[in-house]
mmCIF file of C-alpha atoms and ligand atoms in Angstrom:
data_model
loop_
_atom_site.group_PDB
_atom_site.id
_atom_site.type_symbol
_atom_site.label_atom_id
_atom_site.label_comp_id
_atom_site.label_asym_id
_atom_site.label_seq_id
_atom_site.Cartn_x
_atom_site.Cartn_y
_atom_site.Cartn_z
ATOM 1 C CA MET A 1 25.935 13.147 -17.012
ATOM 2 C CA LYS A 2 27.515 12.558 -13.241
ATOM 3 C CA ARG A 3 25.410 11.618 -10.790
ATOM 4 C CA ILE A 4 25.353 13.860 -7.548
ATOM 5 C CA SER A 5 23.444 13.908 -4.395
ATOM 6 C CA LEU A 6 20.674 16.898 -3.916
ATOM 7 C CA HIS A 7 23.052 18.144 -1.044
ATOM 8 C CA LYS A 8 26.093 18.344 -3.604
ATOM 9 C CA LYS A 9 23.875 20.144 -5.986
ATOM 10 C CA HIS A 10 22.968 22.322 -3.454
ATOM 11 C CA SER A 11 19.252 21.586 -4.481
ATOM 12 C CA TYR A 12 16.439 23.633 -2.412
ATOM 13 C CA LEU A 13 15.305 20.354 -1.651
ATOM 14 C CA ALA A 14 18.250 19.389 0.320
ATOM 15 C CA ASN A 15 16.406 21.411 3.092
ATOM 16 C CA VAL A 16 14.162 19.063 4.325
ATOM 17 C CA ASN A 17 11.628 21.789 5.086
ATOM 18 C CA LYS A 18 11.115 22.223 1.392
ATOM 19 C CA GLN A 19 10.222 18.898 1.256
ATOM 20 C CA LEU A 20 7.632 19.088 4.018
ATOM 21 C CA GLU A 21 6.547 22.173 2.575
ATOM 22 C CA ILE A 22 5.427 20.421 -0.596
ATOM 23 C CA LEU A 23 3.844 17.727 1.074
ATOM 24 C CA SER A 24 1.717 19.918 3.023
ATOM 25 C CA ASN A 25 0.683 22.378 0.563
ATOM 26 C CA GLY A 26 -1.005 23.036 -2.692
ATOM 27 C CA ILE A 27 -3.501 19.707 -3.404
ATOM 28 C CA PHE A 28 -3.398 18.785 0.256
ATOM 29 C CA GLN A 29 -3.887 22.418 1.733
ATOM 30 C CA ASN A 30 -6.837 23.048 -0.700
ATOM 31 C CA GLY A 31 -8.910 19.886 -0.082
ATOM 32 C CA ASP A 32 -8.310 18.388 -3.372
ATOM 33 C CA LEU A 33 -7.086 15.502 -1.355
ATOM 34 C CA PRO A 34 -7.103 14.707 2.258
ATOM 35 C CA LYS A 35 -3.846 14.996 4.280
ATOM 36 C CA PHE A 36 -3.169 11.514 5.997
ATOM 37 C CA LYS A 37 -4.026 12.082 9.637
ATOM 38 C CA ASP A 38 -7.336 12.776 8.330
ATOM 39 C CA LYS A 39 -7.625 9.653 5.847
ATOM 40 C CA ILE A 40 -6.523 7.484 9.175
ATOM 41 C CA THR A 41 -8.997 9.073 11.427
ATOM 42 C CA LEU A 42 -11.523 8.024 9.299
ATOM 43 C CA THR A 43 -10.801 4.299 10.183
ATOM 44 C CA ASN A 44 -9.880 5.458 13.852
ATOM 45 C CA GLN A 45 -6.357 4.543 13.395
ATOM 46 C CA PHE A 46 -5.226 8.234 14.491
ATOM 47 C CA PRO A 47 -3.006 8.726 16.496
ATOM 48 C CA LEU A 48 -0.593 5.832 15.084
ATOM 49 C CA LYS A 49 0.896 3.891 18.283
ATOM 50 C CA PRO A 50 3.752 1.734 18.281
ATOM 51 C CA ASN A 51 3.375 -2.221 18.592
ATOM 52 C CA LYS A 52 6.176 -4.091 20.272
ATOM 53 C CA LEU A 53 9.558 -3.197 19.224
ATOM 54 C CA GLU A 54 10.891 -6.136 16.929
ATOM 55 C CA VAL A 55 13.304 -4.248 14.989
ATOM 56 C CA LEU A 56 15.978 -1.477 15.561
ATOM 57 C CA GLN A 57 17.222 -0.191 12.359
ATOM 58 C CA ILE A 58 20.347 1.682 12.653
ATOM 59 C CA ASN A 59 21.738 3.815 9.639
ATOM 60 C CA VAL A 60 25.526 3.780 9.983
ATOM 61 C CA GLY A 61 25.884 6.741 7.587
ATOM 62 C CA TYR A 62 24.674 8.350 4.238
ATOM 63 C CA MET A 63 28.104 7.560 2.665
ATOM 64 C CA CYS A 64 27.547 5.245 -0.268
ATOM 65 C CA ASN A 65 29.208 4.649 -3.612
ATOM 66 C CA GLN A 66 26.067 4.593 -5.641
ATOM 67 C CA VAL A 67 23.967 7.770 -6.655
ATOM 68 C CA CYS A 68 20.573 6.221 -7.652
ATOM 69 C CA SER A 69 17.998 8.362 -8.957
ATOM 70 C CA HIS A 70 15.519 7.423 -6.536
ATOM 71 C CA CYS A 71 17.002 7.441 -3.372
ATOM 72 C CA HIS A 72 15.252 8.258 -0.086
ATOM 73 C CA VAL A 73 18.470 9.116 1.826
ATOM 74 C CA ASP A 74 20.037 11.522 -0.884
ATOM 75 C CA ALA A 75 23.109 8.919 -0.100
ATOM 76 C CA GLY A 76 26.227 9.126 -2.481
ATOM 77 C CA PRO A 77 30.105 9.144 -2.013
ATOM 78 C CA ASP A 78 30.037 12.965 -1.140
ATOM 79 C CA ARG A 79 28.031 12.371 1.899
ATOM 80 C CA LYS A 80 30.410 12.055 4.992
ATOM 81 C CA GLU A 81 27.574 11.692 7.521
ATOM 82 C CA ILE A 82 28.967 8.454 8.970
ATOM 83 C CA MET A 83 28.229 6.835 12.779
ATOM 84 C CA THR A 84 31.150 7.484 15.129
ATOM 85 C CA LYS A 85 32.322 4.486 17.525
ATOM 86 C CA GLU A 86 30.998 6.607 20.490
ATOM 87 C CA THR A 87 27.451 6.802 18.965
ATOM 88 C CA MET A 88 27.832 2.896 18.236
ATOM 89 C CA LEU A 89 28.895 2.174 21.739
ATOM 90 C CA GLN A 90 25.545 4.131 22.799
ATOM 91 C CA CYS A 91 23.904 1.814 20.512
ATOM 92 C CA LEU A 92 25.610 -1.281 21.804
ATOM 93 C CA GLU A 93 24.519 -0.414 25.375
ATOM 94 C CA VAL A 94 20.759 -0.328 24.132
ATOM 95 C CA ILE A 95 21.041 -3.464 22.017
ATOM 96 C CA LYS A 96 22.014 -4.928 25.792
ATOM 97 C CA LYS A 97 18.798 -4.193 27.013
ATOM 98 C CA THR A 98 16.081 -3.829 24.195
ATOM 99 C CA GLU A 99 13.041 -5.898 23.785
ATOM 100 C CA ALA A 100 13.812 -5.751 20.002
ATOM 101 C CA HIS A 101 15.203 -9.306 18.574
ATOM 102 C CA THR A 102 16.750 -7.952 15.021
ATOM 103 C CA LEU A 103 19.408 -5.271 14.167
ATOM 104 C CA ASP A 104 18.902 -3.841 10.734
ATOM 105 C CA LEU A 105 21.632 -1.805 9.595
ATOM 106 C CA THR A 106 21.373 0.435 6.801
ATOM 107 C CA GLY A 107 22.830 3.389 4.789
ATOM 108 C CA GLY A 108 24.038 4.597 2.507
ATOM 109 C CA ALA A 109 26.354 1.806 1.879
ATOM 110 C CA PRO A 110 26.751 0.237 5.740
ATOM 111 C CA GLU A 111 29.738 -1.657 4.885
ATOM 112 C CA MET A 112 31.454 1.758 4.113
ATOM 113 C CA ASN A 113 31.436 2.488 7.798
ATOM 114 C CA PRO A 114 35.190 1.746 9.076
ATOM 115 C CA HIS A 115 33.691 0.462 12.059
ATOM 116 C CA PHE A 116 30.888 -1.636 10.649
ATOM 117 C CA ARG A 117 32.498 -5.354 11.254
ATOM 118 C CA TRP A 118 33.511 -4.181 14.809
ATOM 119 C CA PHE A 119 29.707 -3.053 15.360
ATOM 120 C CA ILE A 120 28.223 -6.375 14.165
ATOM 121 C CA GLU A 121 31.121 -8.624 16.447
ATOM 122 C CA GLU A 122 30.186 -6.263 19.528
ATOM 123 C CA ALA A 123 26.408 -6.786 18.902
ATOM 124 C CA SER A 124 26.618 -10.429 18.163
ATOM 125 C CA LYS A 125 28.516 -10.829 21.806
ATOM 126 C CA ALA A 126 26.020 -8.402 23.225
ATOM 127 C CA GLY A 127 23.143 -11.093 22.059
ATOM 128 C CA ILE A 128 21.817 -10.125 18.841
ATOM 129 C CA LYS A 129 20.925 -13.183 16.583
ATOM 130 C CA ASP A 130 18.991 -11.758 13.927
ATOM 131 C CA PHE A 131 20.951 -9.135 11.802
ATOM 132 C CA ILE A 132 20.050 -7.486 8.503
ATOM 133 C CA VAL A 133 22.466 -5.505 6.205
ATOM 134 C CA ARG A 134 20.875 -3.762 3.664
ATOM 135 C CA SER A 135 23.867 -4.049 1.119
ATOM 136 C CA ASN A 136 23.848 -2.552 -2.351
ATOM 137 C CA LEU A 137 25.605 -5.547 -3.806
ATOM 138 C CA THR A 138 28.383 -3.236 -5.980
ATOM 139 C CA ILE A 139 30.005 -2.490 -2.583
ATOM 140 C CA ILE A 140 31.452 -5.970 -2.397
ATOM 141 C CA VAL A 141 32.995 -5.523 -5.676
ATOM 142 C CA ALA A 142 33.920 -2.307 -5.741
ATOM 143 C CA ASN A 143 37.556 -2.451 -3.916
ATOM 144 C CA LYS A 144 39.335 -5.198 -2.762
ATOM 145 C CA LYS A 145 39.220 -4.381 1.081
ATOM 146 C CA TYR A 146 35.193 -5.570 0.527
ATOM 147 C CA ASN A 147 35.851 -8.306 -1.419
ATOM 148 C CA ASP A 148 35.448 -10.983 1.720
ATOM 149 C CA ILE A 149 32.065 -9.201 3.121
ATOM 150 C CA PRO A 150 30.236 -12.427 1.926
ATOM 151 C CA GLU A 151 32.570 -14.426 4.488
ATOM 152 C CA PHE A 152 31.970 -11.941 6.837
ATOM 153 C CA PHE A 153 28.020 -11.767 6.345
ATOM 154 C CA LYS A 154 28.101 -15.859 6.426
ATOM 155 C CA LYS A 155 30.224 -15.918 9.837
ATOM 156 C CA HIS A 156 27.259 -13.954 11.245
ATOM 157 C CA ASN A 157 24.405 -15.746 9.658
ATOM 158 C CA ILE A 158 23.626 -11.982 8.333
ATOM 159 C CA HIS A 159 20.414 -11.667 6.478
ATOM 160 C CA VAL A 160 21.523 -9.634 3.383
ATOM 161 C CA VAL A 161 18.919 -7.988 1.787
ATOM 162 C CA SER A 162 19.743 -5.826 -1.537
ATOM 163 C CA SER A 163 17.929 -3.667 -3.887
ATOM 164 C CA MET A 164 17.806 -5.060 -7.667
ATOM 165 C CA PRO A 165 15.482 -3.022 -9.425
ATOM 166 C CA HIS A 166 15.472 -4.934 -12.849
ATOM 167 C CA TRP A 167 16.588 -8.298 -14.483
ATOM 168 C CA THR A 168 17.693 -6.405 -17.396
ATOM 169 C CA LYS A 169 20.936 -4.176 -17.510
ATOM 170 C CA ASP A 170 19.208 -0.863 -19.033
ATOM 171 C CA LYS A 171 16.633 -0.845 -16.663
ATOM 172 C CA THR A 172 18.921 -1.204 -13.493
ATOM 173 C CA ASP A 173 21.655 1.209 -14.631
ATOM 174 C CA LYS A 174 19.279 3.581 -15.533
ATOM 175 C CA GLN A 175 17.884 3.625 -12.078
ATOM 176 C CA ARG A 176 21.299 2.912 -9.888
ATOM 177 C CA GLY A 177 24.036 4.144 -12.037
ATOM 178 C CA ASP A 178 26.049 3.021 -15.010
ATOM 179 C CA GLY A 179 27.646 -0.449 -14.340
ATOM 180 C CA VAL A 180 25.525 -1.385 -11.408
ATOM 181 C CA PHE A 181 23.941 -3.872 -13.295
ATOM 182 C CA ASN A 182 27.280 -6.057 -13.919
ATOM 183 C CA ALA A 183 28.490 -5.537 -10.865
ATOM 184 C CA SER A 184 25.422 -6.558 -8.872
ATOM 185 C CA LEU A 185 25.610 -9.891 -10.703
ATOM 186 C CA LYS A 186 29.206 -10.477 -10.058
ATOM 187 C CA ALA A 187 28.356 -9.725 -6.290
ATOM 188 C CA LEU A 188 25.326 -12.163 -6.227
ATOM 189 C CA LYS A 189 27.358 -14.739 -7.871
ATOM 190 C CA MET A 190 29.947 -14.629 -5.043
ATOM 191 C CA LEU A 191 27.087 -14.602 -2.329
ATOM 192 C CA ASN A 192 25.582 -17.676 -4.402
ATOM 193 C CA ALA A 193 28.940 -19.267 -3.827
ATOM 194 C CA ILE A 194 28.879 -19.617 -0.508
ATOM 195 C CA GLY A 195 25.248 -20.667 -0.193
ATOM 196 C CA TYR A 196 23.348 -17.203 -0.188
ATOM 197 C CA GLY A 197 19.859 -17.359 -1.651
ATOM 198 C CA VAL A 198 20.193 -20.753 -2.755
ATOM 199 C CA PRO A 199 17.242 -23.262 -2.336
ATOM 200 C CA ASN A 200 17.032 -24.312 1.364
ATOM 201 C CA SER A 201 19.826 -22.452 2.370
ATOM 202 C CA SER A 202 19.387 -20.734 6.122
ATOM 203 C CA LEU A 203 21.587 -18.109 4.455
ATOM 204 C CA LYS A 204 18.873 -15.522 3.718
ATOM 205 C CA LEU A 205 19.382 -13.363 0.497
ATOM 206 C CA ASP A 206 16.336 -11.263 -0.527
ATOM 207 C CA LEU A 207 15.874 -8.576 -3.380
ATOM 208 C CA VAL A 208 14.316 -5.369 -3.355
ATOM 209 C CA TYR A 209 12.522 -4.322 -6.456
ATOM 210 C CA ASN A 210 11.164 -0.511 -6.641
ATOM 211 C CA PRO A 211 9.636 1.098 -9.653
ATOM 212 C CA SER A 212 11.819 2.976 -11.836
ATOM 213 C CA GLY A 213 9.055 5.775 -12.397
ATOM 214 C CA ALA A 214 5.976 7.544 -11.075
ATOM 215 C CA PHE A 215 4.171 4.321 -10.814
ATOM 216 C CA LEU A 216 3.142 1.874 -7.873
ATOM 217 C CA PRO A 217 4.708 -1.696 -7.860
ATOM 218 C CA GLY A 218 2.752 -4.509 -9.402
ATOM 219 C CA ASP A 219 2.274 -7.328 -7.104
ATOM 220 C CA GLN A 220 4.864 -9.033 -5.143
ATOM 221 C CA ASN A 221 4.552 -12.705 -6.002
ATOM 222 C CA ALA A 222 4.292 -11.960 -9.770
ATOM 223 C CA LEU A 223 7.118 -9.503 -9.536
ATOM 224 C CA GLU A 224 9.466 -12.560 -7.511
ATOM 225 C CA LYS A 225 8.311 -15.164 -10.016
ATOM 226 C CA ASP A 226 9.295 -13.080 -13.158
ATOM 227 C CA PHE A 227 12.442 -11.948 -11.216
ATOM 228 C CA LYS A 228 13.337 -15.394 -10.305
ATOM 229 C CA LYS A 229 13.110 -16.892 -13.677
ATOM 230 C CA GLU A 230 14.923 -14.440 -15.474
ATOM 231 C CA LEU A 231 17.862 -14.275 -13.294
ATOM 232 C CA LEU A 232 17.795 -17.888 -12.970
ATOM 233 C CA GLU A 233 17.748 -18.612 -16.716
ATOM 234 C CA GLY A 234 19.524 -15.540 -17.904
ATOM 235 C CA PHE A 235 22.532 -15.857 -15.206
ATOM 236 C CA ASN A 236 22.239 -18.749 -13.095
ATOM 237 C CA ILE A 237 21.536 -16.593 -9.751
ATOM 238 C CA HIS A 238 19.400 -17.603 -7.120
ATOM 239 C CA PHE A 239 17.794 -15.549 -4.160
ATOM 240 C CA HIS A 240 14.925 -16.111 -1.490
ATOM 241 C CA ASN A 241 12.216 -13.668 -1.491
ATOM 242 C CA LEU A 242 11.494 -10.276 -3.508
ATOM 243 C CA PHE A 243 10.215 -7.355 -1.489
ATOM 244 C CA SER A 244 8.439 -4.823 -3.442
ATOM 245 C CA ILE A 245 8.594 -1.165 -2.500
ATOM 246 C CA THR A 246 6.603 1.734 -3.265
ATOM 247 C CA ASN A 247 8.881 4.887 -3.765
ATOM 248 C CA LEU A 248 7.986 7.348 -1.136
ATOM 249 C CA PRO A 249 7.818 11.033 -2.581
ATOM 250 C CA ILE A 250 10.521 12.339 -0.591
ATOM 251 C CA SER A 251 14.223 13.505 -1.546
ATOM 252 C CA ARG A 252 15.388 12.726 -4.848
ATOM 253 C CA PHE A 253 12.318 10.635 -5.661
ATOM 254 C CA LEU A 254 10.263 13.653 -4.902
ATOM 255 C CA ASP A 255 12.966 15.753 -6.812
ATOM 256 C CA TYR A 256 12.094 13.529 -9.919
ATOM 257 C CA LEU A 257 8.318 13.806 -9.874
ATOM 258 C CA ILE A 258 8.469 17.494 -9.626
ATOM 259 C CA ALA A 259 11.160 17.689 -12.409
ATOM 260 C CA SER A 260 9.034 15.352 -14.619
ATOM 261 C CA GLU A 261 5.791 16.847 -13.641
ATOM 262 C CA ASN A 262 4.273 13.947 -12.032
ATOM 263 C CA TYR A 263 4.015 14.885 -8.406
ATOM 264 C CA GLU A 264 0.264 15.548 -8.509
ATOM 265 C CA ASP A 265 -0.421 12.464 -10.491
ATOM 266 C CA TYR A 266 1.780 10.196 -8.108
ATOM 267 C CA MET A 267 -0.233 11.489 -4.908
ATOM 268 C CA TYR A 268 -3.303 11.241 -6.195
ATOM 269 C CA ALA A 269 -2.537 7.663 -7.328
ATOM 270 C CA LEU A 270 -1.010 6.850 -3.757
ATOM 271 C CA VAL A 271 -4.084 8.319 -2.241
ATOM 272 C CA GLU A 272 -6.365 6.483 -4.312
ATOM 273 C CA ALA A 273 -4.532 3.077 -3.716
ATOM 274 C CA TYR A 274 -4.720 4.037 0.200
ATOM 275 C CA ASN A 275 -5.650 0.737 2.275
ATOM 276 C CA PRO A 276 -6.461 0.954 5.750
ATOM 277 C CA GLU A 277 -5.672 -2.809 6.116
ATOM 278 C CA ALA A 278 -2.020 -1.619 5.465
ATOM 279 C CA VAL A 279 -1.994 1.092 8.170
ATOM 280 C CA LYS A 280 -1.773 -1.845 10.819
ATOM 281 C CA ASN A 281 1.216 -2.936 10.111
ATOM 282 C CA VAL A 282 3.514 -0.183 8.590
ATOM 283 C CA MET A 283 6.996 -0.423 9.362
ATOM 284 C CA CYS A 284 7.039 2.148 12.297
ATOM 285 C CA THR A 285 4.856 0.170 14.245
ATOM 286 C CA ASN A 286 7.696 -2.915 15.217
ATOM 287 C CA THR A 287 10.791 -0.644 14.263
ATOM 288 C CA LEU A 288 12.789 2.079 15.831
ATOM 289 C CA SER A 289 15.146 4.066 13.448
ATOM 290 C CA VAL A 290 18.600 5.503 14.603
ATOM 291 C CA SER A 291 20.252 7.992 12.531
ATOM 292 C CA TRP A 292 24.271 8.195 12.211
ATOM 293 C CA ASP A 293 24.434 11.202 15.020
ATOM 294 C CA GLY A 294 22.321 8.938 17.381
ATOM 295 C CA TRP A 295 18.792 10.703 16.958
ATOM 296 C CA LEU A 296 15.765 8.377 16.991
ATOM 297 C CA TYR A 297 13.122 8.317 14.590
ATOM 298 C CA ASP A 298 9.744 6.505 13.732
ATOM 299 C CA CYS A 299 11.220 5.297 10.495
ATOM 300 C CA ASP A 300 14.141 5.773 8.200
ATOM 301 C CA PHE A 301 11.685 8.083 5.929
ATOM 302 C CA ASN A 302 11.022 10.353 8.975
ATOM 303 C CA GLN A 303 14.847 10.338 9.597
ATOM 304 C CA MET A 304 15.388 11.867 6.133
ATOM 305 C CA LEU A 305 12.786 14.435 6.474
ATOM 306 C CA GLU A 306 14.487 15.038 10.141
ATOM 307 C CA LEU A 307 11.190 14.336 11.820
ATOM 308 C CA LYS A 308 12.301 13.006 15.720
ATOM 309 C CA VAL A 309 10.244 10.892 17.438
ATOM 310 C CA ALA A 310 7.970 12.827 19.419
ATOM 311 C CA SER A 311 9.157 11.715 23.036
ATOM 312 C CA PRO A 312 10.833 13.226 25.989
ATOM 313 C CA VAL A 313 13.679 11.004 24.739
ATOM 314 C CA ASN A 314 15.040 11.415 21.169
ATOM 315 C CA HIS A 315 18.522 10.480 21.423
ATOM 316 C CA ILE A 316 19.900 6.984 21.605
ATOM 317 C CA SER A 317 21.819 8.425 24.588
ATOM 318 C CA LYS A 318 19.148 8.802 26.625
ATOM 319 C CA TYR A 319 16.922 5.706 25.328
ATOM 320 C CA ASN A 320 14.080 4.686 27.346
ATOM 321 C CA GLU A 321 12.232 1.985 25.991
ATOM 322 C CA ASP A 322 8.812 2.187 27.861
ATOM 323 C CA LEU A 323 8.808 6.159 27.332
ATOM 324 C CA LEU A 324 9.360 5.700 23.568
ATOM 325 C CA GLN A 325 6.518 2.880 23.254
ATOM 326 C CA ASN A 326 4.189 5.480 24.611
ATOM 327 C CA ARG A 327 4.796 7.911 21.820
ATOM 328 C CA LYS A 328 2.841 8.895 19.024
ATOM 329 C CA ILE A 329 4.361 8.411 15.328
ATOM 330 C CA THR A 330 5.006 11.187 13.736
ATOM 331 C CA ILE A 331 2.834 11.233 10.169
ATOM 332 C CA SER A 332 2.787 13.264 7.186
ATOM 333 C CA GLN A 333 1.668 12.897 3.510
ATOM 334 C CA HIS A 334 4.856 10.706 2.860
ATOM 335 C CA CYS A 335 2.910 7.775 4.674
ATOM 336 C CA TYR A 336 0.766 7.297 1.983
ATOM 337 C CA GLY A 337 3.614 5.725 0.213
ATOM 338 C CA CYS A 338 3.623 2.711 3.195
ATOM 339 C CA THR A 339 -0.551 2.415 2.686
ATOM 340 C CA ALA A 340 -1.002 2.123 -1.172
ATOM 341 C CA GLY A 341 -2.340 -1.187 -2.301
ATOM 342 C CA ALA A 342 -0.805 -4.139 -0.404
ATOM 343 C CA GLY A 343 1.557 -1.618 1.498
ATOM 344 C CA SER A 344 5.033 -1.205 1.873
ATOM 345 C CA SER A 345 7.884 -1.515 4.398
ATOM 346 C CA CYS A 346 11.694 -2.537 4.415
ATOM 347 C CA GLN A 347 10.255 -6.111 4.311
ATOM 348 C CA GLY A 348 8.049 -5.428 1.049
ATOM 349 C CA THR A 349 4.017 -5.669 1.018
ATOM 350 C CA VAL A 350 2.552 -5.341 4.545
ATOM 351 C CA ALA A 351 -1.250 -6.371 3.907
HETATM 352 S S1 SF4 B 1 22.739 2.107 -3.005
HETATM 353 FE FE1 SF4 B 1 20.670 2.540 -1.682
HETATM 354 S S2 SF4 B 1 21.661 4.259 -0.250
HETATM 355 FE FE2 SF4 B 1 23.164 3.858 -2.139
HETATM 356 S S3 SF4 B 1 22.565 5.628 -3.668
HETATM 357 FE FE3 SF4 B 1 21.403 3.751 -4.160
HETATM 358 S S4 SF4 B 1 19.502 3.586 -2.975
HETATM 359 FE FE4 SF4 B 1 20.620 5.176 -1.582
HETATM 360 S S1 SF4 B 2 6.696 7.084 6.399
HETATM 361 FE FE1 SF4 B 2 7.508 6.178 8.509
HETATM 362 S S2 SF4 B 2 5.741 7.046 9.832
HETATM 363 FE FE2 SF4 B 2 4.873 7.247 8.113
HETATM 364 S S3 SF4 B 2 3.873 5.450 7.682
HETATM 365 FE FE3 SF4 B 2 5.506 4.834 6.708
HETATM 366 S S4 SF4 B 2 6.733 4.181 8.387
HETATM 367 FE FE4 SF4 B 2 5.133 4.973 9.261
#
């Protein structure tokens, strides 16, 4: 069956208000499970406030060459939301004056934004030293015009972070689409060939694992060991670290949970695994997320739920770091996904 986004399907879940209703009603309304706000209040962690801003995470568009089943962005080839050069210029103004040291580019497939390379060149001139690009790997081999992306990454010493749900073809293709496993291996080999991910190389290549079903990820170190062994022995592929990420109950993963009748069990599992230590380092405490159209969010997940920052300045054109750093972080029950077990963020576990 051809995979399409919730938007293209005209699914009721393409409306974020429906997602927020589901996350606030039922088991959370009748008191079976505590709301996230009440849970963190018990350990005096409400309201959640930002610490020092370290990372500006910019989503340059929701277009993607893949349509993965768990995607929290609901990305796909049919999504036309792409950051314009004008909005990028506004971002560059902020980059020149922000305290944040890292620019983290995500999507969709960020490489599909026609201004992607220009933006990195300009951000580099503006002083950014630490770049992260969340590349889905397959884009590198999807079309000739992307084949030199590894060299471009190398030129700017970009830290590449890529999803790879498993070391087997079946499991990877089931989650990310037919042909993704082989295309990902091809791209990983291209990256390895120029030094990415090989032992002692400063060209960082990390992989991201997220579970393929309604369960929480296992131990990150153990998973990393297994991935390293299998990818090296089976395919002679190297990478540096594996980040294990919990699927948050939003967007296409929420759709999957509801369709497979796993939603309530999954929420119980997340709440049961709640770890107050993980709350201290959730991603929203050191990151600010910018959407393709310049709105500001506490994190990429809040962006997808259209929960803008609770601040008098909520657009990149009005950016004021002092005011933004004074905000309270907007939370809801999806936040349990960041605080389960060892915690979860774009950089893996946090506790
Ligand atoms: S590659 Fe990433 S952005 Fe694209 S559909 Fe898959 S999870 Fe979503
Ligand atoms: S979902 Fe976003 S706002 Fe909620 S805890 Fe995670 S990073 Fe913070």
